Amino acid sequence: MELNIEKNLIPINKSVLNIRTLNQCIQDGAKQPDLEYIIDRLIEEGIGVMFAKSNLGKSSLGVQILDDIALGRNSIANLRTNKRTSLYIDCEMDDRQLKNRYTDKDGQFKYFSDNFYRATLTINILEKDFLKNLIKSIKTSVIEYDVKFLLIDNLMTIIYDLNKPNLVLEFMLGLKKLREETTISILIIAHPRKEIDLSQEMDQNDIFGSSYIGNFLDYVIGMRRSRSNPKQVILRLLKTRMDENHHNSDNILVLELQNKNGIPVFEFIKFDSEINHLNNIGTDFIKSEEKMVSELDVIKKCKALGIANTTIAKILNISEKTVRNKLKLLDKDSQQLMLKSE
């Protein structure tokens, strides 16, 4: 899709290059503060996205994480948190809905940190220069309230058409410039593409919108419902600028949304392998801590039980033809074993 931004290009009257030796770059980098985790090994300084389908509780999780950051309280899985004044740009709920969500069964309001601010939009997103005015307003608020961490909920509400790369590019460039000018860290809540295969592992390219988004991100967190236990959701770190990804597919976080006296709270259940949560209930194709039962083993066991090829195909989420081909391999292996024994 064509960007059509040529008409908005600004004339450049100076060099666009800053040239130094590589050694000088390293020395200059050593003078800057080290990058830190805001939530240990999960949320880092910079710009990130957490994406999930509707009705999984991503807004509730976002508020919970933001409250932990504002308080400096250990977050999910008891992860250490660096205290930061936080701002929540809420495009999802009005004040009444917020009150209903955070009022317990006794009619008492949940108390949040005084370092936790909330902002709502005062103009229509279709108004002229909305994105430019939004970035400008965020910068003013960041300076006025000394905000260090920003949560935007959500990308689809801010940008009315995520299929228009020029809008996505304008917004992400605005956030990048904002971070450079204020050193604020930003987490954006987003949605995944509609056509993703939920039986496959999460990927950062699953974010709904222009492919330009990923180029601006320092980290990406995927959130998805567990297919082996629908009451649980899983979190996986898909991209990070840090030295190591501590929450990859082999060490995801498993959470469960619980009702604590009328207030939604995500409780940490365990660390696990993502593949354990990709298959429907009843599937025997599961990765344990030591090994993964291969498709061939599952097919062999199923045939011994007299299960039809079509049913095996559904269990493993493969075609019936693939099942037949693997059965041929099993027959070939068994014939070779018989010849060796003779």
CSV table of N, CA and C in Angstrom, one decimal, residues 92-219:
chain,number,residue,atom,x,y,z
A,92,GLU,N,-11.0,2.8,26.5
A,92,GLU,CA,-11.9,1.7,26.6
A,92,GLU,C,-13.1,1.9,27.5
A,93,MET,N,-12.9,2.5,28.7
A,93,MET,CA,-14.0,2.6,29.7
A,93,MET,C,-14.3,4.0,30.1
A,94,ASP,N,-15.6,4.3,30.4
A,94,ASP,CA,-15.9,5.6,31.0
A,94,ASP,C,-15.8,5.5,32.5
A,95,ASP,N,-16.0,6.6,33.2
A,95,ASP,CA,-15.8,6.6,34.6
A,95,ASP,C,-16.7,5.7,35.4
A,96,ARG,N,-18.0,5.5,34.9
A,96,ARG,CA,-18.9,4.6,35.6
A,96,ARG,C,-18.5,3.2,35.4
A,97,GLN,N,-18.0,2.8,34.2
A,97,GLN,CA,-17.5,1.4,34.0
A,97,GLN,C,-16.3,1.2,34.9
A,98,LEU,N,-15.4,2.2,35.0
A,98,LEU,CA,-14.2,2.0,35.8
A,98,LEU,C,-14.6,1.8,37.3
A,99,LYS,N,-15.6,2.6,37.7
A,99,LYS,CA,-16.1,2.5,39.1
A,99,LYS,C,-16.7,1.1,39.4
A,100,ASN,N,-17.4,0.6,38.4
A,100,ASN,CA,-18.0,-0.7,38.6
A,100,ASN,C,-17.0,-1.8,38.7
A,101,ARG,N,-16.0,-1.7,37.8
A,101,ARG,CA,-14.9,-2.7,37.8
A,101,ARG,C,-14.1,-2.8,39.1
A,102,TYR,N,-13.9,-1.6,39.7
A,102,TYR,CA,-13.0,-1.5,40.8
A,102,TYR,C,-13.7,-1.1,42.1
A,103,THR,N,-14.9,-1.6,42.2
A,103,THR,CA,-15.7,-1.5,43.5
A,103,THR,C,-15.9,-3.0,44.0
A,104,ASP,N,-15.6,-3.3,45.2
A,104,ASP,CA,-15.7,-4.6,45.7
A,104,ASP,C,-17.1,-4.9,46.2
A,105,LYS,N,-17.4,-6.1,46.6
A,105,LYS,CA,-18.7,-6.6,47.0
A,105,LYS,C,-19.3,-5.8,48.2
A,106,ASP,N,-18.4,-5.2,49.0
A,106,ASP,CA,-18.8,-4.4,50.1
A,106,ASP,C,-19.1,-2.9,49.8
A,107,GLY,N,-18.9,-2.6,48.5
A,107,GLY,CA,-19.1,-1.2,48.1
A,107,GLY,C,-17.9,-0.3,48.2
A,108,GLN,N,-16.8,-0.9,48.6
A,108,GLN,CA,-15.6,-0.1,48.8
A,108,GLN,C,-14.8,0.0,47.5
A,109,PHE,N,-14.3,1.2,47.2
A,109,PHE,CA,-13.5,1.4,46.0
A,109,PHE,C,-12.0,0.8,46.2
A,110,LYS,N,-11.5,0.2,45.2
A,110,LYS,CA,-10.1,-0.2,45.3
A,110,LYS,C,-9.2,1.1,45.3
A,111,TYR,N,-8.2,1.1,46.2
A,111,TYR,CA,-7.3,2.3,46.3
A,111,TYR,C,-6.1,2.0,45.4
A,112,PHE,N,-5.9,3.0,44.5
A,112,PHE,CA,-4.7,2.9,43.7
A,112,PHE,C,-3.6,3.9,44.2
A,113,SER,N,-2.4,3.7,43.7
A,113,SER,CA,-1.3,4.7,44.0
A,113,SER,C,-1.6,6.1,43.5
A,114,ASP,N,-1.2,7.1,44.3
A,114,ASP,CA,-1.3,8.5,43.9
A,114,ASP,C,-0.3,8.8,42.8
A,115,ASN,N,0.5,7.9,42.4
A,115,ASN,CA,1.4,8.0,41.3
A,115,ASN,C,0.8,7.5,40.0
A,116,PHE,N,-0.4,7.1,40.1
A,116,PHE,CA,-1.1,6.4,39.0
A,116,PHE,C,-2.2,7.4,38.4
A,117,TYR,N,-1.9,8.0,37.2
A,117,TYR,CA,-2.8,8.9,36.6
A,117,TYR,C,-3.6,8.3,35.4
A,118,ARG,N,-4.8,8.8,35.2
A,118,ARG,CA,-5.6,8.2,34.0
A,118,ARG,C,-6.0,9.4,33.2
A,119,ALA,N,-5.9,9.2,31.8
A,119,ALA,CA,-6.3,10.3,30.9
A,119,ALA,C,-7.3,9.7,29.9
A,120,THR,N,-8.3,10.5,29.5
A,120,THR,CA,-9.3,10.1,28.5
A,120,THR,C,-9.2,11.1,27.4
A,121,LEU,N,-9.7,10.7,26.2
A,121,LEU,CA,-9.7,11.6,25.0
A,121,LEU,C,-10.8,12.7,25.2
A,122,THR,N,-10.5,13.9,24.7
A,122,THR,CA,-11.4,15.0,24.8
A,122,THR,C,-11.9,15.4,23.4
A,123,ILE,N,-11.3,14.8,22.3
A,123,ILE,CA,-11.7,15.1,21.0
A,123,ILE,C,-11.9,13.8,20.2
A,124,ASN,N,-12.6,13.9,19.1
A,124,ASN,CA,-12.8,12.7,18.2
A,124,ASN,C,-11.6,12.3,17.4
A,125,ILE,N,-11.3,11.0,17.3
A,125,ILE,CA,-10.1,10.6,16.6
A,125,ILE,C,-10.1,10.9,15.2
A,126,LEU,N,-11.3,11.3,14.6
A,126,LEU,CA,-11.4,11.6,13.2
A,126,LEU,C,-11.1,13.1,12.9
A,127,GLU,N,-10.9,13.9,14.0
A,127,GLU,CA,-10.7,15.3,13.8
A,127,GLU,C,-9.3,15.5,13.1
A,128,LYS,N,-9.2,16.6,12.4
A,128,LYS,CA,-7.9,16.9,11.7
A,128,LYS,C,-6.8,17.0,12.7
A,129,ASP,N,-5.6,16.5,12.3
A,129,ASP,CA,-4.4,16.5,13.1
A,129,ASP,C,-4.5,15.9,14.5
A,130,PHE,N,-5.4,14.9,14.6
A,130,PHE,CA,-5.6,14.2,15.9
A,130,PHE,C,-4.4,13.6,16.4
A,131,LEU,N,-3.6,12.9,15.6
A,131,LEU,CA,-2.4,12.2,16.1
A,131,LEU,C,-1.4,13.2,16.5
A,132,LYS,N,-1.2,14.2,15.8
A,132,LYS,CA,-0.2,15.3,16.1
A,132,LYS,C,-0.6,15.9,17.4
A,133,ASN,N,-1.9,16.2,17.6
A,133,ASN,CA,-2.3,16.9,18.8
A,133,ASN,C,-2.2,15.9,20.0
A,134,LEU,N,-2.5,14.6,19.8
A,134,LEU,CA,-2.4,13.6,20.8
A,134,LEU,C,-0.9,13.5,21.4
A,135,ILE,N,0.0,13.4,20.5
A,135,ILE,CA,1.4,13.4,20.9
A,135,ILE,C,1.9,14.6,21.6
A,136,LYS,N,1.4,15.8,21.2
A,136,LYS,CA,1.7,17.0,21.8
A,136,LYS,C,1.1,17.1,23.2
A,137,SER,N,-0.1,16.6,23.4
A,137,SER,CA,-0.8,16.6,24.7
A,137,SER,C,-0.1,15.6,25.6
A,138,ILE,N,0.3,14.4,25.1
A,138,ILE,CA,1.0,13.5,25.9
A,138,ILE,C,2.3,14.1,26.5
A,139,LYS,N,3.1,14.7,25.6
A,139,LYS,CA,4.3,15.3,26.0
A,139,LYS,C,4.1,16.4,27.1
A,140,THR,N,3.1,17.2,27.0
A,140,THR,CA,2.8,18.2,28.0
A,140,THR,C,2.4,17.5,29.3
A,141,SER,N,1.6,16.5,29.3
A,141,SER,CA,1.3,15.7,30.5
A,141,SER,C,2.4,15.1,31.1
A,142,VAL,N,3.3,14.5,30.3
A,142,VAL,CA,4.5,13.8,30.8
A,142,VAL,C,5.4,14.8,31.6
A,143,ILE,N,5.5,16.0,31.1
A,143,ILE,CA,6.4,17.0,31.8
A,143,ILE,C,5.7,17.5,33.0
A,144,GLU,N,4.4,17.8,32.9
A,144,GLU,CA,3.6,18.4,34.0
A,144,GLU,C,3.5,17.4,35.2
A,145,TYR,N,3.3,16.1,35.0
A,145,TYR,CA,3.1,15.2,36.0
A,145,TYR,C,4.3,14.3,36.3
A,146,ASP,N,5.4,14.6,35.6
A,146,ASP,CA,6.7,13.8,35.8
A,146,ASP,C,6.4,12.3,35.5
A,147,VAL,N,5.7,12.0,34.5
A,147,VAL,CA,5.4,10.7,34.1
A,147,VAL,C,6.6,10.0,33.5
A,148,LYS,N,6.8,8.7,34.0
A,148,LYS,CA,8.0,7.9,33.5
A,148,LYS,C,7.5,6.7,32.7
A,149,PHE,N,6.2,6.3,32.9
A,149,PHE,CA,5.7,5.1,32.2
A,149,PHE,C,4.3,5.4,31.7
A,150,LEU,N,4.1,5.1,30.5
A,150,LEU,CA,2.8,5.3,29.8
A,150,LEU,C,2.2,4.1,29.2
A,151,LEU,N,0.9,3.9,29.5
A,151,LEU,CA,0.2,2.7,28.9
A,151,LEU,C,-0.9,3.3,28.1
A,152,ILE,N,-1.0,2.9,26.8
A,152,ILE,CA,-2.0,3.3,25.8
A,152,ILE,C,-2.9,2.2,25.5
A,153,ASP,N,-4.2,2.3,25.8
A,153,ASP,CA,-5.2,1.3,25.7
A,153,ASP,C,-6.4,1.8,24.8
A,154,ASN,N,-6.4,1.5,23.6
A,154,ASN,CA,-5.6,0.6,22.8
A,154,ASN,C,-5.3,1.2,21.4
A,155,LEU,N,-4.4,0.5,20.7
A,155,LEU,CA,-3.9,1.0,19.4
A,155,LEU,C,-5.1,1.1,18.4
A,156,MET,N,-6.0,0.2,18.4
A,156,MET,CA,-7.1,0.2,17.4
A,156,MET,C,-8.0,1.4,17.6
A,157,THR,N,-8.1,1.9,18.9
A,157,THR,CA,-9.0,3.0,19.2
A,157,THR,C,-8.3,4.3,18.8
A,158,ILE,N,-7.0,4.4,19.0
A,158,ILE,CA,-6.2,5.6,18.7
A,158,ILE,C,-6.2,5.8,17.2
A,159,ILE,N,-5.9,4.7,16.4
A,159,ILE,CA,-5.8,4.8,15.0
A,159,ILE,C,-7.0,4.2,14.3
A,160,TYR,N,-7.8,5.0,13.7
A,160,TYR,CA,-9.1,4.4,13.3
A,160,TYR,C,-9.0,3.4,12.2
A,161,ASP,N,-7.9,3.4,11.4
A,161,ASP,CA,-7.7,2.4,10.4
A,161,ASP,C,-6.3,1.9,10.4
A,162,LEU,N,-6.0,0.8,11.0
A,162,LEU,CA,-4.7,0.3,11.1
A,162,LEU,C,-4.1,-0.3,9.8
A,163,ASN,N,-5.0,-0.3,8.8
A,163,ASN,CA,-4.6,-0.8,7.5
A,163,ASN,C,-3.9,0.3,6.6
A,164,LYS,N,-3.9,1.6,7.2
A,164,LYS,CA,-3.3,2.7,6.5
A,164,LYS,C,-1.9,2.9,7.1
A,165,PRO,N,-0.9,2.5,6.4
A,165,PRO,CA,0.5,2.6,6.9
A,165,PRO,C,0.9,4.1,7.3
A,166,ASN,N,0.3,5.1,6.6
A,166,ASN,CA,0.7,6.4,6.8
A,166,ASN,C,0.3,6.9,8.2
A,167,LEU,N,-0.9,6.4,8.7
A,167,LEU,CA,-1.4,6.7,10.0
A,167,LEU,C,-0.5,6.0,11.1
A,168,VAL,N,-0.2,4.8,10.9
A,168,VAL,CA,0.6,4.0,11.8
A,168,VAL,C,2.0,4.6,11.9
A,169,LEU,N,2.5,4.9,10.7
A,169,LEU,CA,3.9,5.5,10.7
A,169,LEU,C,3.9,6.9,11.4
A,170,GLU,N,2.9,7.7,11.2
A,170,GLU,CA,2.9,9.0,11.9
A,170,GLU,C,2.8,8.8,13.4
A,171,PHE,N,2.0,7.9,13.9
A,171,PHE,CA,1.9,7.7,15.3
A,171,PHE,C,3.1,7.1,16.0
A,172,MET,N,3.7,6.1,15.3
A,172,MET,CA,4.9,5.4,15.9
A,172,MET,C,6.1,6.4,15.9
A,173,LEU,N,6.2,7.2,14.8
A,173,LEU,CA,7.3,8.1,14.7
A,173,LEU,C,7.1,9.2,15.8
A,174,GLY,N,5.9,9.6,16.1
A,174,GLY,CA,5.6,10.5,17.1
A,174,GLY,C,6.0,10.0,18.5
A,175,LEU,N,5.6,8.7,18.8
A,175,LEU,CA,6.0,8.1,20.1
A,175,LEU,C,7.5,8.0,20.2
A,176,LYS,N,8.2,7.6,19.1
A,176,LYS,CA,9.7,7.5,19.1
A,176,LYS,C,10.3,8.8,19.5
A,177,LYS,N,9.8,9.9,18.8
A,177,LYS,CA,10.4,11.2,19.1
A,177,LYS,C,10.1,11.6,20.6
A,178,LEU,N,8.9,11.3,21.0
A,178,LEU,CA,8.5,11.6,22.4
A,178,LEU,C,9.4,10.9,23.4
A,179,ARG,N,9.8,9.7,23.1
A,179,ARG,CA,10.7,8.9,24.0
A,179,ARG,C,12.1,9.6,24.0
A,180,GLU,N,12.5,10.0,22.8
A,180,GLU,CA,13.8,10.6,22.7
A,180,GLU,C,13.9,11.9,23.5
A,181,GLU,N,12.8,12.6,23.5
A,181,GLU,CA,12.8,13.9,24.2
A,181,GLU,C,12.5,13.9,25.7
A,182,THR,N,11.9,12.8,26.1
A,182,THR,CA,11.5,12.8,27.5
A,182,THR,C,12.0,11.5,28.3
A,183,THR,N,12.5,10.6,27.6
A,183,THR,CA,13.0,9.3,28.1
A,183,THR,C,11.9,8.4,28.7
A,184,ILE,N,10.6,8.8,28.4
A,184,ILE,CA,9.5,8.0,28.9
A,184,ILE,C,9.5,6.6,28.3
A,185,SER,N,9.0,5.6,29.0
A,185,SER,CA,8.8,4.3,28.5
A,185,SER,C,7.3,4.1,28.2
A,186,ILE,N,7.0,3.4,27.1
A,186,ILE,CA,5.6,3.3,26.7
A,186,ILE,C,5.2,1.8,26.4
A,187,LEU,N,4.0,1.4,26.8
A,187,LEU,CA,3.5,0.1,26.5
A,187,LEU,C,2.1,0.4,25.8
A,188,ILE,N,1.9,-0.2,24.7
A,188,ILE,CA,0.7,-0.1,23.9
A,188,ILE,C,0.0,-1.4,23.9
A,189,ILE,N,-1.3,-1.4,24.2
A,189,ILE,CA,-2.2,-2.6,24.1
A,189,ILE,C,-2.7,-2.6,22.7
A,190,ALA,N,-2.7,-3.8,22.1
A,190,ALA,CA,-3.1,-4.0,20.7
A,190,ALA,C,-3.9,-5.3,20.5
A,191,HIS,N,-4.4,-5.5,19.4
A,191,HIS,CA,-5.1,-6.7,19.0
A,191,HIS,C,-4.3,-7.6,18.0
A,192,PRO,N,-4.5,-8.9,18.0
A,192,PRO,CA,-3.8,-9.7,17.0
A,192,PRO,C,-4.6,-9.7,15.7
A,193,ARG,N,-3.9,-10.2,14.6
A,193,ARG,CA,-4.6,-10.4,13.3
A,193,ARG,C,-5.7,-11.4,13.5
A,194,LYS,N,-6.8,-11.3,12.7
A,194,LYS,CA,-7.9,-12.2,12.8
A,194,LYS,C,-7.6,-13.6,12.3
A,195,GLU,N,-6.7,-13.7,11.4
A,195,GLU,CA,-6.5,-15.0,10.7
A,195,GLU,C,-5.4,-15.9,11.3
A,196,ILE,N,-4.9,-15.6,12.5
A,196,ILE,CA,-3.8,-16.3,13.1
A,196,ILE,C,-4.3,-17.7,13.5
A,197,ASP,N,-3.4,-18.7,13.4
A,197,ASP,CA,-3.7,-20.1,13.8
A,197,ASP,C,-3.4,-20.2,15.3
A,198,LEU,N,-4.4,-20.4,16.1
A,198,LEU,CA,-4.2,-20.5,17.5
A,198,LEU,C,-3.5,-21.8,18.0
A,199,SER,N,-3.3,-22.7,17.1
A,199,SER,CA,-2.6,-24.0,17.4
A,199,SER,C,-1.1,-23.8,17.2
A,200,GLN,N,-0.7,-22.7,16.6
A,200,GLN,CA,0.7,-22.4,16.4
A,200,GLN,C,1.2,-21.5,17.5
A,201,GLU,N,2.5,-21.5,17.7
A,201,GLU,CA,3.2,-20.6,18.6
A,201,GLU,C,3.0,-19.1,18.2
A,202,MET,N,2.9,-18.3,19.3
A,202,MET,CA,2.8,-16.8,19.0
A,202,MET,C,4.0,-16.3,18.3
A,203,ASP,N,3.7,-15.2,17.5
A,203,ASP,CA,4.8,-14.5,16.8
A,203,ASP,C,4.5,-13.0,16.8
A,204,GLN,N,5.6,-12.2,16.8
A,204,GLN,CA,5.4,-10.8,16.9
A,204,GLN,C,4.7,-10.2,15.7
A,205,ASN,N,4.7,-11.0,14.5
A,205,ASN,CA,4.0,-10.5,13.3
A,205,ASN,C,2.5,-10.8,13.4
A,206,ASP,N,2.1,-11.3,14.5
A,206,ASP,CA,0.6,-11.5,14.8
A,206,ASP,C,-0.1,-10.2,15.1
A,207,ILE,N,0.7,-9.2,15.4
A,207,ILE,CA,0.0,-7.9,15.8
A,207,ILE,C,-0.8,-7.4,14.6
A,208,PHE,N,-2.0,-7.0,14.9
A,208,PHE,CA,-2.9,-6.4,13.9
A,208,PHE,C,-2.5,-5.0,13.5
A,209,GLY,N,-2.3,-4.8,12.2
A,209,GLY,CA,-1.9,-3.4,11.8
A,209,GLY,C,-0.8,-3.5,10.8
A,210,SER,N,-0.3,-2.4,10.5
A,210,SER,CA,0.8,-2.3,9.5
A,210,SER,C,2.1,-3.0,10.0
A,211,SER,N,2.8,-3.6,9.1
A,211,SER,CA,4.1,-4.2,9.5
A,211,SER,C,5.1,-3.2,10.0
A,212,TYR,N,4.8,-1.9,9.8
A,212,TYR,CA,5.7,-0.9,10.3
A,212,TYR,C,5.8,-0.9,11.8
A,213,ILE,N,4.8,-1.4,12.5
A,213,ILE,CA,4.7,-1.3,13.9
A,213,ILE,C,5.9,-2.0,14.6
A,214,GLY,N,6.2,-3.2,14.1
A,214,GLY,CA,7.3,-4.0,14.8
A,214,GLY,C,8.7,-3.3,14.7
A,215,ASN,N,8.9,-2.5,13.6
A,215,ASN,CA,10.2,-1.8,13.5
A,215,ASN,C,10.5,-0.8,14.6
A,216,PHE,N,9.4,-0.3,15.2
A,216,PHE,CA,9.6,0.7,16.3
A,216,PHE,C,9.6,0.2,17.7
A,217,LEU,N,9.5,-1.1,17.8
A,217,LEU,CA,9.3,-1.7,19.2
A,217,LEU,C,10.6,-2.3,19.7
A,218,ASP,N,10.8,-2.0,21.0
A,218,ASP,CA,11.9,-2.6,21.8
A,218,ASP,C,11.5,-4.0,22.3
A,219,TYR,N,10.3,-4.2,22.6
A,219,TYR,CA,9.8,-5.5,23.2
A,219,TYR,C,8.4,-5.7,22.8
